[in-house]
Amino acid sequence: MDEAYTVQDSDSEHMEEVNADLDLEIYTDSEHMEEVNADLDPEIWASFPPELLDKVLAKLPLSSLLSCRSVSKEWKNLVETRVVYEGHPGKPLLFYHHPCGPLVPRGPLLLPCLIFPSYTSDTWEQEALPFEEKKELVAADGGLVCFSSEYSPDNFVIYNPLSKMWRELQLPSPVLPRLPRGSVFKDPFSSLLVGLSVNRDNGVYRLLVAGIHEDGPRNALMYDSSGTGSWKRCANVPPMETTFMNGEWISERGVCLSGNLYWHVYESSRDQIVKGIVKYSVENDVWAFVREKIPCELPSDFHITAHDASILPLEWSRLAPENLDISNSLDEFASLGAEIKQFTEADNGLLAGMLFDAGGDTHTPTLSLGEGECLFTLYESSEDGEVTHKVAEYSSRTKELTWLPPVGFIPNPYSLCAFSPSLRPLV
């Protein structure tokens, strides 16, 4: 026992000596770390080549990128403006919103999802939405998309496909006319003006909802995400007199350009149509409305899109690029501002012919959607009674046209949307 005790005592004395040495080493390492930290001057990181930092960020998962934003203001701005999505930093993308049900007749049931073209696999990939309720895409801008439902058109969901964050917004007061219990509008959003405007610098977004139905209130409400977030009442929609007896203006999904919201609206009878454009300045709370003086014959595939700092009115159904100036209509529409341009003016007048000829003898352009420098055009073919689609992407920066991965068939072309992914807007 004495020997054992003596050994333990000797070991204890030895351990004290070792601990003393370890303490000295730890103290020495601390001093060394202080010297290292002193050498990590912030100015070094400020001069770090951004292309190398991009490569580092590209290897990080989204959760890490979200954490990196809190390092500093510089890192926050870098992550939000240079974030890589599908291998394309800051590049506008096209997606198809599938609400719920089969994608093709007699096909398998799909839950609500977004379908993106994958440039790496040359296919279209599905991305599930976090909410399973059937909803309709009603607005998009600045990396955010907005959904609502025909059964609850006073309720909206703002969603960021990149961060997967979403928020429900409930209108404080209705802007649609009262309906008998149990009935719904066939398409309530054709009787509403819904627009989303995102500030690309600070991520603040504003959702505008206004009524244009003849039997409903014509007031406008806006949700502002800045501060605590709240709804406010805006200027009323201006009078929109109809041309046809018992006529009614119908709205299509709006577009945003430089803080202004634009909608294509139309009024139609059995064989005629009158087209118009509604403009709303988000900052100035001012409305403007112009329409054709003379009705045109049906059919009409007139639509508008924002592309390369311009609003382009389009009507591919005219079947010839030289007729895409919409005759005398643009003379009226141009009164909304210099941003309204004829499609034949885009890129020195060569773009219309290029896109029209790209379809060849089999496919005809039917719909174009713009976002920044990119213009996506949907082509349709009806050979042997079977409808097929394909999509071309044009860049005003490179002046080049490329084809997206094969898409086959798109059930509802108006569920296509072009947007620029961004982490900046927080929902």
Short mmCIF file of C-alpha atoms in Angstrom, two decimals:
data_model
loop_
_atom_site.label_atom_id
_atom_site.label_comp_id
_atom_site.label_asym_id
_atom_site.label_seq_id
_atom_site.Cartn_x
_atom_site.Cartn_y
_atom_site.Cartn_z
CA MET A 1 0.00 0.00 0.00
CA ASP A 2 2.85 2.35 0.88
CA GLU A 3 4.58 1.63 -2.40
CA ALA A 4 1.41 2.12 -4.33
CA TYR A 5 0.76 5.35 -2.50
CA THR A 6 4.29 6.47 -3.18
CA VAL A 7 3.90 5.78 -6.88
CA GLN A 8 0.63 7.72 -7.01
CA ASP A 9 2.24 10.59 -5.19
CA SER A 10 5.15 10.56 -7.56
CA ASP A 11 2.73 10.51 -10.51
CA SER A 12 0.88 13.46 -9.05
CA GLU A 13 4.07 15.44 -8.78
CA HIS A 14 4.89 14.46 -12.36
CA MET A 15 1.42 15.51 -13.58
CA GLU A 16 1.79 18.86 -11.90
CA GLU A 17 5.01 19.37 -13.80
CA VAL A 18 3.33 18.33 -17.05
CA ASN A 19 0.37 20.61 -16.40
CA ALA A 20 2.72 23.44 -15.71
CA ASP A 21 4.38 22.82 -19.04
CA LEU A 22 0.99 22.56 -20.78
CA ASP A 23 -0.15 25.78 -19.19
CA LEU A 24 2.96 27.44 -20.46
CA GLU A 25 2.34 26.05 -23.93
CA ILE A 26 -1.28 27.17 -23.93
CA TYR A 27 -0.25 30.63 -22.80
CA THR A 28 2.37 30.70 -25.52
CA ASP A 29 -0.24 29.61 -28.16
CA SER A 30 -2.62 32.34 -26.99
CA GLU A 31 0.06 34.93 -27.52
CA HIS A 32 0.73 33.42 -30.93
CA MET A 33 -2.99 33.58 -31.84
CA GLU A 34 -3.11 37.20 -30.78
CA GLU A 35 -0.20 37.86 -33.09
CA VAL A 36 -1.97 35.99 -35.93
CA ASN A 37 -5.24 37.86 -35.34
CA ALA A 38 -3.32 41.09 -35.32
CA ASP A 39 -2.02 40.20 -38.77
CA LEU A 40 -5.56 39.57 -40.13
CA ASP A 41 -6.17 43.19 -40.89
CA PRO A 42 -9.67 43.90 -42.33
CA GLU A 43 -7.97 45.74 -45.17
CA ILE A 44 -6.54 42.41 -46.33
CA TRP A 45 -10.04 40.99 -46.74
CA ALA A 46 -11.16 44.20 -48.40
CA SER A 47 -8.53 43.68 -51.09
CA PHE A 48 -9.20 39.94 -51.41
CA PRO A 49 -10.02 39.21 -55.08
CA PRO A 50 -13.83 38.94 -55.37
CA GLU A 51 -13.58 36.25 -58.05
CA LEU A 52 -11.76 33.99 -55.55
CA LEU A 53 -14.30 34.72 -52.84
CA ASP A 54 -17.06 33.89 -55.35
CA LYS A 55 -15.51 30.46 -55.83
CA VAL A 56 -15.44 29.93 -52.08
CA LEU A 57 -19.06 31.00 -51.65
CA ALA A 58 -20.12 28.78 -54.54
CA LYS A 59 -19.01 25.73 -52.51
CA LEU A 60 -21.10 26.65 -49.47
CA PRO A 61 -24.65 25.38 -48.81
CA LEU A 62 -27.46 27.89 -48.59
CA SER A 63 -27.55 27.69 -44.76
CA SER A 64 -23.90 28.75 -44.59
CA LEU A 65 -24.47 31.56 -47.08
CA LEU A 66 -27.26 32.92 -44.91
CA SER A 67 -24.88 32.90 -41.93
CA CYS A 68 -22.13 34.62 -43.92
CA ARG A 69 -24.39 37.62 -44.40
CA SER A 70 -23.98 38.54 -40.71
CA VAL A 71 -20.16 38.80 -40.88
CA SER A 72 -20.18 42.40 -42.08
CA LYS A 73 -21.99 44.80 -44.35
CA GLU A 74 -19.51 44.04 -47.12
CA TRP A 75 -20.08 40.28 -46.82
CA LYS A 76 -23.85 40.76 -46.65
CA ASN A 77 -23.80 42.75 -49.88
CA LEU A 78 -21.42 40.28 -51.52
CA VAL A 79 -23.51 37.21 -50.65
CA GLU A 80 -26.77 38.84 -51.70
CA THR A 81 -25.49 40.17 -55.01
CA ARG A 82 -23.12 37.35 -56.03
CA VAL A 83 -25.01 34.33 -54.69
CA VAL A 84 -24.84 31.35 -57.01
CA TYR A 85 -28.13 29.74 -58.02
CA GLU A 86 -28.10 26.74 -60.34
CA GLY A 87 -24.56 27.69 -61.29
CA HIS A 88 -25.56 31.11 -62.60
CA PRO A 89 -24.75 34.02 -60.24
CA GLY A 90 -27.32 36.79 -60.59
CA LYS A 91 -28.60 35.40 -63.89
CA PRO A 92 -32.32 35.77 -64.66
CA LEU A 93 -34.17 32.48 -64.79
CA LEU A 94 -37.40 31.18 -66.23
CA PHE A 95 -39.66 28.87 -64.25
CA TYR A 96 -43.05 27.25 -64.64
CA HIS A 97 -45.45 27.24 -61.70
CA HIS A 98 -47.43 24.02 -61.44
CA PRO A 99 -50.31 24.59 -58.95
CA CYS A 100 -51.39 20.97 -58.33
CA GLY A 101 -52.54 17.98 -60.35
CA PRO A 102 -51.11 16.12 -63.37
CA LEU A 103 -48.56 17.92 -65.51
CA VAL A 104 -49.81 16.12 -68.63
CA PRO A 105 -53.22 14.50 -69.35
CA ARG A 106 -53.61 11.22 -67.46
CA GLY A 107 -50.19 11.77 -65.90
CA PRO A 108 -49.14 11.34 -62.27
CA LEU A 109 -50.40 13.76 -59.64
CA LEU A 110 -47.92 16.50 -58.77
CA LEU A 111 -48.06 18.67 -55.67
CA PRO A 112 -47.53 22.44 -56.07
CA CYS A 113 -44.03 23.06 -57.35
CA LEU A 114 -41.79 25.30 -59.44
CA ILE A 115 -40.19 23.71 -62.49
CA PHE A 116 -36.81 25.20 -63.47
CA PRO A 117 -34.58 24.46 -66.44
CA SER A 118 -31.33 22.91 -65.22
CA TYR A 119 -28.43 24.06 -67.36
CA THR A 120 -26.14 21.38 -65.94
CA SER A 121 -28.37 18.35 -66.60
CA ASP A 122 -30.14 19.76 -69.69
CA THR A 123 -33.54 18.95 -68.17
CA TRP A 124 -36.31 20.70 -66.23
CA GLU A 125 -36.26 19.93 -62.50
CA GLN A 126 -39.06 20.20 -59.95
CA GLU A 127 -38.76 22.16 -56.72
CA ALA A 128 -41.54 21.61 -54.18
CA LEU A 129 -43.30 24.58 -52.60
CA PRO A 130 -43.57 24.69 -48.79
CA PHE A 131 -47.35 25.15 -48.96
CA GLU A 132 -49.53 22.40 -50.45
CA GLU A 133 -52.69 24.44 -50.96
CA LYS A 134 -53.52 25.01 -54.62
CA LYS A 135 -52.58 28.59 -55.46
CA GLU A 136 -52.10 30.75 -58.52
CA LEU A 137 -49.05 32.81 -59.43
CA VAL A 138 -50.23 36.43 -59.44
CA ALA A 139 -47.06 38.59 -59.28
CA ALA A 140 -43.26 38.46 -59.27
CA ASP A 141 -40.29 40.83 -59.00
CA GLY A 142 -36.77 41.09 -57.58
CA GLY A 143 -36.42 37.42 -56.58
CA LEU A 144 -39.85 37.19 -54.92
CA VAL A 145 -43.02 35.55 -56.22
CA CYS A 146 -46.56 36.07 -55.00
CA PHE A 147 -49.35 33.48 -54.91
CA SER A 148 -53.04 33.57 -54.08
CA SER A 149 -56.13 31.39 -54.48
CA GLU A 150 -59.42 31.89 -56.29
CA TYR A 151 -61.16 30.63 -53.13
CA SER A 152 -59.44 33.25 -50.93
CA PRO A 153 -58.32 36.10 -53.23
CA ASP A 154 -57.86 38.38 -50.21
CA ASN A 155 -55.02 36.19 -48.93
CA PHE A 156 -51.54 36.32 -50.48
CA VAL A 157 -48.30 34.38 -49.98
CA ILE A 158 -44.93 36.06 -50.62
CA TYR A 159 -42.22 33.47 -51.31
CA ASN A 160 -38.47 33.59 -51.95
CA PRO A 161 -37.52 30.45 -53.96
CA LEU A 162 -33.86 30.90 -53.03
CA SER A 163 -34.10 31.19 -49.24
CA LYS A 164 -37.33 29.08 -49.09
CA MET A 165 -38.84 31.72 -46.78
CA TRP A 166 -42.50 32.71 -47.14
CA ARG A 167 -45.14 34.85 -45.46
CA GLU A 168 -48.92 35.10 -45.65
CA LEU A 169 -50.52 38.53 -46.06
CA GLN A 170 -54.22 39.17 -45.51
CA LEU A 171 -55.92 42.19 -47.05
CA PRO A 172 -57.42 44.40 -44.33
CA SER A 173 -60.47 45.07 -46.51
CA PRO A 174 -61.82 43.41 -49.68
CA VAL A 175 -61.44 44.96 -53.12
CA LEU A 176 -63.77 42.52 -54.91
CA PRO A 177 -67.58 42.79 -54.92
CA ARG A 178 -69.55 40.67 -52.48
CA LEU A 179 -70.64 37.31 -53.83
CA PRO A 180 -73.46 34.94 -52.85
CA ARG A 181 -72.36 32.35 -50.30
CA GLY A 182 -70.71 29.34 -51.90
CA SER A 183 -69.87 31.07 -55.19
CA VAL A 184 -66.47 32.16 -56.45
CA PHE A 185 -65.18 34.17 -59.37
CA LYS A 186 -64.18 32.10 -62.35
CA ASP A 187 -60.91 34.01 -62.20
CA PRO A 188 -60.98 36.71 -59.51
CA PHE A 189 -57.51 37.97 -60.46
CA SER A 190 -58.74 39.06 -63.87
CA SER A 191 -60.77 41.63 -61.91
CA LEU A 192 -57.83 42.76 -59.79
CA LEU A 193 -54.59 44.62 -60.37
CA VAL A 194 -51.92 42.79 -58.37
CA GLY A 195 -48.34 44.03 -58.53
CA LEU A 196 -45.10 43.35 -56.67
CA SER A 197 -42.23 45.85 -56.54
CA VAL A 198 -38.88 45.00 -54.87
CA ASN A 199 -36.15 47.53 -54.12
CA ARG A 200 -33.01 45.81 -55.47
CA ASP A 201 -30.75 47.81 -53.12
CA ASN A 202 -32.31 47.12 -49.72
CA GLY A 203 -34.72 44.24 -50.38
CA VAL A 204 -37.83 46.15 -49.28
CA TYR A 205 -40.88 44.89 -51.18
CA ARG A 206 -44.32 46.34 -51.74
CA LEU A 207 -47.43 44.43 -52.77
CA LEU A 208 -50.19 46.43 -54.44
CA VAL A 209 -53.75 45.11 -54.77
CA ALA A 210 -56.41 47.21 -56.49
CA GLY A 211 -59.95 46.52 -57.64
CA ILE A 212 -61.16 47.21 -61.20
CA HIS A 213 -64.37 45.17 -61.21
CA GLU A 214 -67.36 47.31 -62.20
CA ASP A 215 -69.40 46.08 -59.22
CA GLY A 216 -66.63 46.32 -56.65
CA PRO A 217 -64.63 48.99 -54.83
CA ARG A 218 -61.97 50.65 -56.98
CA ASN A 219 -59.65 51.42 -54.10
CA ALA A 220 -56.03 50.25 -53.85
CA LEU A 221 -54.12 48.83 -50.89
CA MET A 222 -50.36 48.41 -50.53
CA TYR A 223 -48.31 46.29 -48.13
CA ASP A 224 -44.89 47.75 -47.29
CA SER A 225 -42.32 45.35 -45.80
CA SER A 226 -40.14 48.13 -44.39
CA GLY A 227 -40.24 48.64 -40.64
CA THR A 228 -42.92 46.56 -38.93
CA GLY A 229 -44.74 45.95 -42.22
CA SER A 230 -48.26 47.27 -42.71
CA TRP A 231 -51.00 47.94 -45.27
CA LYS A 232 -51.90 51.44 -46.36
CA ARG A 233 -54.57 52.87 -48.62
CA CYS A 234 -53.35 54.30 -51.94
CA ALA A 235 -54.89 56.55 -54.57
CA ASN A 236 -58.00 55.09 -56.19
CA VAL A 237 -57.77 53.48 -59.61
CA PRO A 238 -58.78 56.02 -62.29
CA PRO A 239 -62.02 55.57 -64.22
CA MET A 240 -61.72 53.00 -67.03
CA GLU A 241 -64.68 53.59 -69.30
CA THR A 242 -65.74 50.66 -71.44
CA THR A 243 -66.33 50.66 -75.19
CA PHE A 244 -68.77 47.78 -75.53
CA MET A 245 -72.24 47.53 -74.05
CA ASN A 246 -72.05 45.78 -70.66
CA GLY A 247 -68.29 45.69 -71.15
CA GLU A 248 -65.76 44.99 -68.43
CA TRP A 249 -61.99 45.40 -68.25
CA ILE A 250 -59.95 42.24 -67.72
CA SER A 251 -56.44 42.33 -66.25
CA GLU A 252 -53.47 40.09 -66.90
CA ARG A 253 -50.43 39.57 -64.63
CA GLY A 254 -48.49 42.78 -64.19
CA VAL A 255 -44.81 43.55 -64.63
CA CYS A 256 -42.49 45.88 -62.72
CA LEU A 257 -39.86 48.22 -64.14
CA SER A 258 -37.86 50.84 -62.21
CA GLY A 259 -40.39 51.11 -59.41
CA ASN A 260 -43.38 51.37 -61.74
CA LEU A 261 -46.06 48.70 -62.17
CA TYR A 262 -47.72 47.97 -65.51
CA TRP A 263 -50.68 45.82 -66.46
CA HIS A 264 -52.14 44.87 -69.81
CA VAL A 265 -55.91 45.19 -69.60
CA TYR A 266 -58.48 44.51 -72.31
CA GLU A 267 -62.18 44.61 -73.05
CA SER A 268 -63.66 42.27 -75.62
CA SER A 269 -66.91 41.46 -77.36
CA ARG A 270 -67.63 38.43 -79.54
CA ASP A 271 -65.46 39.61 -82.43
CA GLN A 272 -63.62 42.75 -81.25
CA ILE A 273 -61.14 43.73 -78.57
CA VAL A 274 -59.85 46.99 -77.09
CA LYS A 275 -56.42 46.88 -75.46
CA GLY A 276 -55.05 49.17 -72.76
CA ILE A 277 -52.17 49.59 -70.33
CA VAL A 278 -52.45 50.69 -66.70
CA LYS A 279 -49.40 52.24 -65.01
CA TYR A 280 -48.85 52.90 -61.32
CA SER A 281 -45.91 54.80 -59.81
CA VAL A 282 -45.15 53.16 -56.47
CA GLU A 283 -43.14 56.10 -55.12
CA ASN A 284 -45.48 58.87 -56.28
CA ASP A 285 -48.78 57.02 -55.78
CA VAL A 286 -49.97 58.13 -59.24
CA TRP A 287 -52.07 56.15 -61.73
CA ALA A 288 -52.20 56.47 -65.52
CA PHE A 289 -54.33 54.64 -68.06
CA VAL A 290 -54.43 54.59 -71.85
CA ARG A 291 -56.39 52.45 -74.31
CA GLU A 292 -56.88 51.99 -78.00
CA LYS A 293 -59.28 54.39 -79.66
CA ILE A 294 -60.40 51.87 -82.27
CA PRO A 295 -61.24 48.22 -81.45
CA CYS A 296 -59.28 45.51 -83.23
CA GLU A 297 -60.57 42.23 -84.60
CA LEU A 298 -60.18 39.08 -82.54
CA PRO A 299 -58.15 37.01 -81.89
CA SER A 300 -55.36 38.85 -80.11
CA ASP A 301 -52.33 37.62 -78.16
CA PHE A 302 -51.29 41.09 -77.09
CA HIS A 303 -49.14 41.22 -73.95
CA ILE A 304 -46.42 43.35 -72.38
CA THR A 305 -43.08 42.49 -70.84
CA ALA A 306 -40.20 44.35 -69.18
CA HIS A 307 -36.90 43.84 -70.96
CA ASP A 308 -33.64 45.77 -70.89
CA ALA A 309 -35.07 48.87 -69.14
CA SER A 310 -38.07 49.04 -71.52
CA ILE A 311 -41.69 47.98 -71.57
CA LEU A 312 -42.30 46.09 -74.83
CA PRO A 313 -45.86 45.62 -76.11
CA LEU A 314 -46.01 42.35 -78.09
CA GLU A 315 -48.54 40.64 -80.31
CA TRP A 316 -47.01 37.56 -81.93
CA SER A 317 -50.37 36.59 -83.41
CA ARG A 318 -49.75 39.16 -86.15
CA LEU A 319 -47.48 36.44 -87.59
CA ALA A 320 -44.90 38.80 -89.08
CA PRO A 321 -42.16 40.80 -87.34
CA GLU A 322 -42.87 43.93 -89.37
CA ASN A 323 -46.39 44.00 -87.89
CA LEU A 324 -45.30 43.75 -84.26
CA ASP A 325 -45.56 47.51 -83.73
CA ILE A 326 -49.30 47.09 -82.96
CA SER A 327 -50.26 49.58 -85.70
CA ASN A 328 -51.31 52.92 -84.19
CA SER A 329 -51.81 51.60 -80.65
CA LEU A 330 -48.35 52.44 -79.43
CA ASP A 331 -48.83 56.09 -80.27
CA GLU A 332 -51.33 56.14 -77.43
CA PHE A 333 -49.37 53.85 -75.12
CA ALA A 334 -46.20 55.93 -75.49
CA SER A 335 -47.88 58.71 -73.53
CA LEU A 336 -47.23 56.63 -70.40
CA GLY A 337 -43.52 57.37 -70.72
CA ALA A 338 -40.37 56.92 -72.79
CA GLU A 339 -39.92 53.39 -71.44
CA ILE A 340 -42.77 52.17 -73.68
CA LYS A 341 -41.07 51.09 -76.90
CA GLN A 342 -42.01 49.28 -80.05
CA PHE A 343 -40.66 45.77 -80.23
CA THR A 344 -39.26 46.53 -83.67
CA GLU A 345 -37.08 49.21 -82.04
CA ALA A 346 -35.40 46.73 -79.69
CA ASP A 347 -31.74 46.06 -80.54
CA ASN A 348 -31.87 48.15 -83.69
CA GLY A 349 -34.94 46.35 -85.01
CA LEU A 350 -33.15 43.02 -85.47
CA LEU A 351 -34.59 41.22 -82.44
CA ALA A 352 -38.13 40.73 -83.76
CA GLY A 353 -36.93 39.12 -86.97
CA MET A 354 -34.38 36.97 -85.14
CA LEU A 355 -36.95 35.55 -82.74
CA PHE A 356 -39.55 35.04 -85.45
CA ASP A 357 -37.13 33.15 -87.71
CA ALA A 358 -35.73 31.03 -84.86
CA GLY A 359 -38.84 28.85 -84.78
CA GLY A 360 -38.27 27.71 -88.34
CA ASP A 361 -41.14 26.12 -90.25
CA THR A 362 -42.46 24.13 -87.31
CA HIS A 363 -42.71 26.45 -84.28
CA THR A 364 -44.30 29.90 -83.94
CA PRO A 365 -43.51 32.40 -81.14
CA THR A 366 -46.52 32.88 -78.87
CA LEU A 367 -45.34 34.53 -75.65
CA SER A 368 -42.28 36.49 -74.47
CA LEU A 369 -41.17 37.17 -70.90
CA GLY A 370 -38.32 39.52 -70.03
CA GLU A 371 -36.15 40.00 -66.97
CA GLY A 372 -33.17 42.33 -67.09
CA GLU A 373 -31.01 41.57 -70.13
CA CYS A 374 -32.77 38.25 -70.85
CA LEU A 375 -35.85 37.75 -72.98
CA PHE A 376 -37.45 34.30 -72.95
CA THR A 377 -39.74 33.41 -75.86
CA LEU A 378 -42.09 30.44 -75.92
CA TYR A 379 -42.60 28.67 -79.26
CA GLU A 380 -45.53 26.41 -80.08
CA SER A 381 -46.10 23.71 -82.68
CA SER A 382 -49.35 21.90 -83.51
CA GLU A 383 -48.14 19.24 -85.93
CA ASP A 384 -50.48 16.28 -86.33
CA GLY A 385 -52.80 17.73 -83.71
CA GLU A 386 -50.16 17.42 -80.96
CA VAL A 387 -49.09 20.64 -79.25
CA THR A 388 -45.42 20.95 -78.27
CA HIS A 389 -43.35 23.82 -76.91
CA LYS A 390 -39.77 24.98 -76.75
CA VAL A 391 -38.17 28.09 -75.24
CA ALA A 392 -35.42 30.37 -76.54
CA GLU A 393 -33.38 32.76 -74.38
CA TYR A 394 -32.03 35.99 -75.86
CA SER A 395 -29.41 38.15 -74.14
CA SER A 396 -29.23 41.83 -75.06
CA ARG A 397 -25.68 41.89 -73.67
CA THR A 398 -24.23 39.14 -75.88
CA LYS A 399 -26.79 39.52 -78.72
CA GLU A 400 -27.02 35.72 -78.73
CA LEU A 401 -30.00 33.39 -78.75
CA THR A 402 -29.82 29.98 -77.09
CA TRP A 403 -32.37 27.21 -76.56
CA LEU A 404 -33.35 26.11 -73.08
CA PRO A 405 -33.45 22.36 -72.27
CA PRO A 406 -36.31 20.52 -74.06
CA VAL A 407 -39.60 21.24 -72.35
CA GLY A 408 -42.11 19.22 -74.41
CA PHE A 409 -45.50 20.61 -73.40
CA ILE A 410 -46.52 23.43 -71.04
CA PRO A 411 -50.19 23.17 -69.97
CA ASN A 412 -50.61 26.86 -69.10
CA PRO A 413 -48.05 29.20 -70.72
CA TYR A 414 -49.26 32.08 -68.56
CA SER A 415 -47.88 30.24 -65.51
CA LEU A 416 -44.38 30.88 -66.85
CA CYS A 417 -42.41 33.57 -65.05
CA ALA A 418 -38.98 35.18 -65.47
CA PHE A 419 -37.19 36.45 -62.37
CA SER A 420 -33.75 37.14 -60.90
CA PRO A 421 -33.00 35.04 -57.78
CA SER A 422 -31.89 37.10 -54.80
CA LEU A 423 -31.33 36.63 -51.07
CA ARG A 424 -31.73 40.35 -50.41
CA PRO A 425 -35.51 40.56 -49.86
CA LEU A 426 -36.41 39.07 -46.48
CA VAL A 427 -39.91 37.74 -46.01
#
